[in-house]
CSV table of C-alpha atoms in Angstrom, one decimal:
chain,number,residue,atom,x,y,z
A,61,MET,CA,-199.6,-72.3,-43.7
A,62,SER,CA,-202.7,-70.2,-43.0
A,63,THR,CA,-206.2,-71.7,-43.3
A,64,ARG,CA,-207.6,-68.3,-44.2
A,65,ASP,CA,-208.9,-67.1,-47.5
A,66,PRO,CA,-206.6,-68.7,-50.2
A,67,ARG,CA,-206.6,-65.4,-52.1
A,68,PRO,CA,-204.0,-63.0,-50.7
A,69,THR,CA,-204.4,-59.2,-50.3
A,70,VAL,CA,-202.3,-57.8,-53.1
A,71,LEU,CA,-201.0,-54.3,-52.5
A,72,ALA,CA,-199.0,-52.3,-55.0
A,73,VAL,CA,-196.7,-49.7,-53.5
A,74,ALA,CA,-196.2,-47.1,-56.2
A,75,ASN,CA,-194.8,-43.6,-56.8
A,76,GLN,CA,-192.9,-42.8,-60.0
A,77,LYS,CA,-190.9,-40.2,-58.1
A,78,GLY,CA,-187.8,-41.7,-56.6
A,79,GLY,CA,-186.4,-41.1,-53.1
A,80,VAL,CA,-189.8,-41.3,-51.3
A,81,ALA,CA,-188.9,-44.3,-49.1
A,82,LYS,CA,-191.0,-46.7,-51.3
A,83,THR,CA,-188.7,-49.7,-51.0
A,84,THR,CA,-188.0,-49.0,-47.3
A,85,SER,CA,-191.8,-49.0,-46.8
A,86,VAL,CA,-192.3,-52.3,-48.6
A,87,ALA,CA,-189.6,-54.1,-46.6
A,88,SER,CA,-190.7,-52.5,-43.3
A,89,ILE,CA,-194.4,-53.1,-43.8
A,90,GLY,CA,-193.7,-56.7,-44.9
A,91,ALA,CA,-191.6,-57.4,-41.7
A,92,ALA,CA,-194.3,-55.7,-39.5
A,93,LEU,CA,-197.0,-57.9,-41.1
A,94,VAL,CA,-195.0,-61.0,-40.3
A,95,GLU,CA,-194.7,-59.8,-36.7
A,96,LEU,CA,-198.5,-59.6,-36.6
A,97,GLY,CA,-198.7,-63.3,-37.7
A,98,GLN,CA,-199.3,-62.8,-41.4
A,99,THR,CA,-197.6,-64.7,-44.2
A,100,VAL,CA,-196.0,-62.2,-46.7
A,101,LEU,CA,-194.5,-62.3,-50.2
A,102,LEU,CA,-192.6,-59.2,-51.4
A,103,VAL,CA,-192.1,-58.8,-55.2
A,104,ASP,CA,-189.2,-56.6,-56.4
A,105,LEU,CA,-190.3,-55.1,-59.7
A,106,ASP,CA,-187.5,-52.5,-59.8
A,107,PRO,CA,-184.5,-53.3,-62.1
A,108,GLN,CA,-182.3,-51.4,-59.6
A,109,SER,CA,-183.1,-54.4,-57.2
A,110,CYS,CA,-183.0,-52.2,-54.1
A,111,LEU,CA,-185.5,-54.3,-52.2
A,112,THR,CA,-183.6,-57.5,-53.0
A,113,PHE,CA,-180.3,-55.9,-51.8
A,114,SER,CA,-181.9,-54.4,-48.7
A,115,LEU,CA,-183.1,-57.8,-47.6
A,116,GLY,CA,-179.6,-59.2,-47.6
A,117,ILE,CA,-179.5,-60.8,-51.1
A,118,ASP,CA,-176.9,-59.8,-53.7
A,119,PRO,CA,-178.7,-59.5,-57.0
A,120,GLU,CA,-175.5,-60.4,-58.8
A,121,ASP,CA,-175.4,-63.8,-57.2
A,122,LEU,CA,-178.8,-64.7,-58.6
A,123,GLU,CA,-179.2,-66.9,-61.6
A,124,ILE,CA,-183.0,-66.6,-61.9
A,125,SER,CA,-185.3,-63.8,-60.8
A,126,ILE,CA,-188.7,-62.2,-61.4
A,127,HIS,CA,-187.4,-61.4,-65.0
A,128,HIS,CA,-187.5,-65.1,-65.8
A,129,VAL,CA,-190.9,-65.5,-64.3
A,130,LEU,CA,-192.4,-62.7,-66.3
A,131,THR,CA,-190.7,-63.3,-69.7
A,132,LYS,CA,-189.5,-66.9,-69.7
A,133,GLY,CA,-192.4,-68.7,-68.0
A,134,VAL,CA,-190.3,-69.9,-65.1
A,135,ASP,CA,-192.5,-71.0,-62.1
A,136,ALA,CA,-192.5,-68.3,-59.4
A,137,THR,CA,-192.1,-70.9,-56.7
A,138,GLU,CA,-188.7,-71.8,-58.2
A,139,VAL,CA,-187.5,-68.3,-57.7
A,140,ILE,CA,-189.0,-67.3,-54.3
A,141,LEU,CA,-186.4,-66.9,-51.5
A,142,ALA,CA,-186.8,-66.9,-47.8
A,143,THR,CA,-185.3,-63.9,-45.9
A,144,GLU,CA,-184.1,-63.4,-42.4
A,145,ASP,CA,-186.9,-60.9,-41.8
A,146,GLY,CA,-189.5,-63.7,-42.2
A,147,VAL,CA,-190.9,-62.4,-45.5
A,148,ASP,CA,-190.5,-64.3,-48.7
A,149,LEU,CA,-189.1,-62.5,-51.7
A,150,LEU,CA,-189.4,-62.7,-55.5
A,151,PRO,CA,-186.1,-61.0,-56.2
A,152,ALA,CA,-185.1,-58.7,-59.1
A,153,THR,CA,-181.8,-58.3,-61.0
A,154,ILE,CA,-180.7,-55.7,-63.6
A,155,GLU,CA,-182.1,-58.1,-66.3
A,156,LEU,CA,-185.6,-56.8,-65.3
A,157,ALA,CA,-184.8,-53.7,-67.3
A,158,ARG,CA,-185.1,-55.8,-70.4
A,159,ALA,CA,-188.5,-57.1,-69.4
A,160,GLU,CA,-190.2,-53.8,-70.2
A,161,ALA,CA,-189.0,-54.1,-73.8
A,162,ASP,CA,-189.8,-57.8,-73.9
A,163,LEU,CA,-193.3,-57.3,-72.6
A,164,LEU,CA,-194.1,-54.3,-74.8
A,165,THR,CA,-194.8,-56.5,-77.8
A,166,ARG,CA,-196.7,-59.1,-75.9
A,167,THR,CA,-200.5,-59.4,-76.0
A,168,GLY,CA,-202.0,-59.1,-72.6
A,169,ARG,CA,-198.8,-57.7,-71.1
A,170,GLU,CA,-200.9,-55.8,-68.5
A,171,HIS,CA,-202.0,-59.1,-67.0
A,172,VAL,CA,-198.6,-60.8,-66.7
A,173,ILE,CA,-198.2,-60.3,-63.0
A,174,ARG,CA,-201.8,-61.1,-62.2
A,175,GLY,CA,-201.3,-64.4,-64.1
A,176,VAL,CA,-198.2,-65.2,-62.1
A,177,LEU,CA,-200.0,-64.6,-58.8
A,178,GLU,CA,-203.1,-66.6,-59.9
A,179,ASP,CA,-200.9,-69.5,-60.8
A,180,MET,CA,-199.3,-69.4,-57.4
A,181,VAL,CA,-202.7,-69.6,-55.7
A,182,ALA,CA,-203.9,-72.4,-58.0
A,183,SER,CA,-200.8,-74.4,-57.1
A,184,GLY,CA,-201.5,-74.1,-53.4
A,185,THR,CA,-198.8,-71.5,-52.6
A,186,HIS,CA,-200.6,-69.3,-50.0
A,187,TYR,CA,-199.7,-65.9,-48.6
A,188,ASP,CA,-201.9,-63.5,-46.6
A,189,TRP,CA,-200.3,-60.5,-48.2
A,190,ILE,CA,-198.3,-59.9,-51.5
A,191,LEU,CA,-196.6,-56.5,-51.7
A,192,LEU,CA,-195.5,-55.3,-55.1
A,193,ASP,CA,-192.6,-52.9,-55.0
A,194,CYS,CA,-193.1,-50.9,-58.3
A,195,PRO,CA,-190.3,-49.2,-60.2
A,196,PRO,CA,-190.1,-45.4,-60.1
A,197,SER,CA,-191.9,-45.0,-63.5
A,198,LEU,CA,-195.4,-45.4,-64.9
A,199,GLY,CA,-194.2,-48.0,-67.5
A,200,VAL,CA,-195.4,-51.6,-68.3
A,201,LEU,CA,-194.3,-53.1,-65.0
A,202,THR,CA,-196.1,-50.5,-62.9
A,203,VAL,CA,-199.3,-50.9,-65.0
A,204,ALA,CA,-199.0,-54.7,-64.7
A,205,ALA,CA,-198.6,-54.4,-60.9
A,206,LEU,CA,-201.7,-52.1,-60.7
A,207,THR,CA,-203.6,-54.6,-62.8
A,208,ALA,CA,-202.8,-57.4,-60.4
A,209,ALA,CA,-203.5,-55.4,-57.2
A,210,ASP,CA,-206.5,-55.0,-54.9
A,211,GLY,CA,-205.1,-51.7,-53.8
A,212,VAL,CA,-202.4,-49.1,-54.3
A,213,LEU,CA,-200.5,-47.4,-51.5
A,214,VAL,CA,-198.6,-44.2,-52.4
A,215,PRO,CA,-195.5,-43.3,-50.2
A,216,LEU,CA,-195.1,-39.6,-50.3
A,217,GLN,CA,-192.3,-37.4,-48.9
A,218,CYS,CA,-193.7,-34.5,-46.9
A,219,GLU,CA,-192.0,-31.7,-48.9
A,220,THR,CA,-193.3,-29.2,-51.4
A,221,LEU,CA,-193.3,-30.4,-55.0
A,222,SER,CA,-193.0,-34.0,-53.9
A,223,HIS,CA,-196.7,-34.5,-54.6
A,224,ARG,CA,-196.6,-33.2,-58.1
A,225,GLY,CA,-196.4,-36.7,-59.6
A,226,VAL,CA,-199.4,-37.9,-57.6
A,227,GLY,CA,-201.8,-36.6,-60.2
A,228,GLN,CA,-200.1,-38.5,-62.9
A,229,LEU,CA,-200.2,-41.7,-60.9
A,230,LEU,CA,-203.9,-41.3,-60.2
A,231,ASP,CA,-204.4,-40.7,-64.0
A,232,THR,CA,-202.7,-44.1,-64.5
A,233,VAL,CA,-204.9,-45.7,-61.8
A,234,HIS,CA,-208.0,-44.3,-63.6
A,235,ASP,CA,-206.9,-45.9,-66.9
A,236,VAL,CA,-206.1,-49.2,-65.2
A,237,ARG,CA,-209.6,-49.2,-63.6
A,238,ARG,CA,-211.1,-48.4,-66.9
A,239,PHE,CA,-209.3,-51.0,-69.0
A,240,THR,CA,-207.7,-53.8,-66.9
A,241,ASN,CA,-208.7,-53.8,-63.3
A,242,ARG,CA,-212.0,-52.2,-62.4
A,243,ASP,CA,-211.7,-53.3,-58.8
A,244,LEU,CA,-208.5,-51.4,-58.0
A,245,GLN,CA,-208.8,-49.1,-55.0
A,246,VAL,CA,-206.4,-46.3,-53.9
A,247,TRP,CA,-205.9,-47.2,-50.2
A,248,GLY,CA,-204.2,-43.9,-49.6
A,249,VAL,CA,-201.0,-41.9,-49.1
A,250,LEU,CA,-198.3,-43.0,-46.7
A,251,PRO,CA,-196.4,-39.9,-45.5
A,252,THR,CA,-192.7,-40.7,-45.3
A,253,LEU,CA,-189.5,-38.8,-44.3
A,254,TYR,CA,-191.8,-36.8,-42.0
A,255,ASP,CA,-190.3,-34.1,-39.7
A,256,GLY,CA,-193.0,-33.4,-37.1
A,257,ARG,CA,-191.1,-30.4,-35.9
A,258,THR,CA,-192.1,-28.4,-38.9
A,259,ASN,CA,-195.5,-26.8,-39.8
A,260,HIS,CA,-194.4,-27.2,-43.4
A,261,ALA,CA,-194.6,-31.0,-43.4
A,262,ARG,CA,-198.1,-31.0,-41.9
A,263,ALA,CA,-199.2,-28.4,-44.4
A,264,VAL,CA,-198.0,-30.5,-47.3
A,265,LEU,CA,-199.9,-33.5,-45.9
A,266,ASP,CA,-203.1,-31.4,-45.6
A,267,THR,CA,-202.7,-30.2,-49.2
A,268,ILE,CA,-202.5,-33.8,-50.5
A,269,SER,CA,-205.6,-35.0,-48.8
A,270,GLU,CA,-207.6,-31.9,-49.9
A,271,THR,CA,-206.3,-31.7,-53.5
A,272,TYR,CA,-206.6,-35.4,-54.3
A,273,ASP,CA,-209.3,-36.5,-51.8
A,274,LEU,CA,-207.0,-39.3,-50.6
A,275,GLU,CA,-207.0,-41.0,-47.3
A,276,VAL,CA,-203.8,-40.5,-45.3
A,277,ILE,CA,-202.4,-43.7,-43.8
A,278,GLU,CA,-201.3,-43.0,-40.2
A,279,PRO,CA,-199.0,-42.6,-38.5
A,280,PRO,CA,-196.5,-40.6,-40.7
A,281,ILE,CA,-193.1,-42.3,-41.0
A,282,PRO,CA,-190.5,-40.1,-39.3
A,283,LYS,CA,-187.2,-39.1,-40.9
A,284,THR,CA,-184.4,-41.0,-39.1
A,285,ILE,CA,-180.9,-42.1,-39.9
A,286,LYS,CA,-181.9,-45.6,-38.7
A,287,PHE,CA,-183.5,-46.2,-42.1
A,288,ALA,CA,-180.2,-45.7,-43.9
A,289,GLU,CA,-178.4,-48.1,-41.6
A,290,ALA,CA,-180.8,-51.0,-42.1
A,291,PRO,CA,-180.2,-52.0,-45.8
A,292,ALA,CA,-176.4,-52.1,-45.1
A,293,ALA,CA,-177.2,-54.9,-42.6
A,294,GLY,CA,-179.5,-56.7,-45.1
A,295,ARG,CA,-182.4,-56.4,-42.8
A,296,SER,CA,-185.4,-54.1,-42.2
A,297,ILE,CA,-185.5,-51.5,-39.5
A,298,LEU,CA,-187.7,-53.8,-37.5
A,299,ALA,CA,-184.7,-56.0,-37.0
A,300,THR,CA,-181.9,-53.5,-36.9
A,301,SER,CA,-183.6,-50.9,-34.6
A,302,ARG,CA,-186.5,-52.6,-33.1
A,303,SER,CA,-187.6,-49.9,-30.6
A,304,SER,CA,-187.0,-46.9,-32.9
A,305,LYS,CA,-189.8,-44.5,-33.7
A,306,GLY,CA,-189.5,-45.5,-37.4
A,307,ALA,CA,-189.9,-49.2,-36.6
A,308,GLN,CA,-192.9,-48.5,-34.3
A,309,ALA,CA,-194.5,-46.3,-36.9
A,310,TYR,CA,-194.4,-49.1,-39.5
A,311,ARG,CA,-195.9,-51.6,-37.0
A,312,GLU,CA,-198.8,-49.2,-36.5
A,313,VAL,CA,-199.2,-48.8,-40.3
A,314,ALA,CA,-199.2,-52.6,-40.8
A,315,GLY,CA,-201.9,-52.9,-38.2
A,316,ASN,CA,-204.0,-50.2,-39.9
A,317,LEU,CA,-203.5,-51.9,-43.3
A,318,ILE,CA,-204.8,-55.2,-41.9
A,319,ALA,CA,-207.9,-53.3,-40.6
A,320,ARG,CA,-208.2,-51.7,-44.0
A,321,ALA,CA,-208.1,-55.0,-45.8
A,322,LYS,CA,-211.1,-56.3,-43.7
A,323,ARG,CA,-213.4,-53.4,-44.9
């Protein structure tokens, strides 16, 4: 294990709009960070369990998951799984859909994920990075993820109207900063499903950075069928299509995130 700072960099990857390559980005950035010598834990906070499935684990085969950690007090280290991509995973199952309701009545629910991560550090379980794959909503789990995070990364499809939800997400970030995590920073927007052949895609990107004054994490992730093929193999695109433009883009993004974390 690493001898670096025992406290990991915690990054929430969030956008309440579905279909923006959020889960693909979490899996691919995680695998790219591992290639760069980092230790990485991915946390699947989506009841649809897409991240868990895309890393080669069938949620229906799991007896315990992140749901049990958040609502039953199960130790996270008992649930963490190793994956072929070199990242560790706190997996999700459909039971996580109940966690929102279970947590709604709990005092301090916003801090439940932060508490889990702090307990891991206290027990000596170390990661350089923890990436939180937020559900496509602004509910309890997303707020808890933002409360636990150092930064938030917003994957965004480069199409008109795709950025309409960004304002709502930033409102939520503002509330989290005010009430539960004053140190939360918006690291920026990650352009996904990018078609560099169109002026339209670049125009949407320019609009985002101007409208919301957000940094754009480069390079944009290109639109490619290779991304659709990867989850079927239970691996990230870095394993299934190592030399593709998509894999290379995520490697560059990971390098840029490491540099950003050192600021």
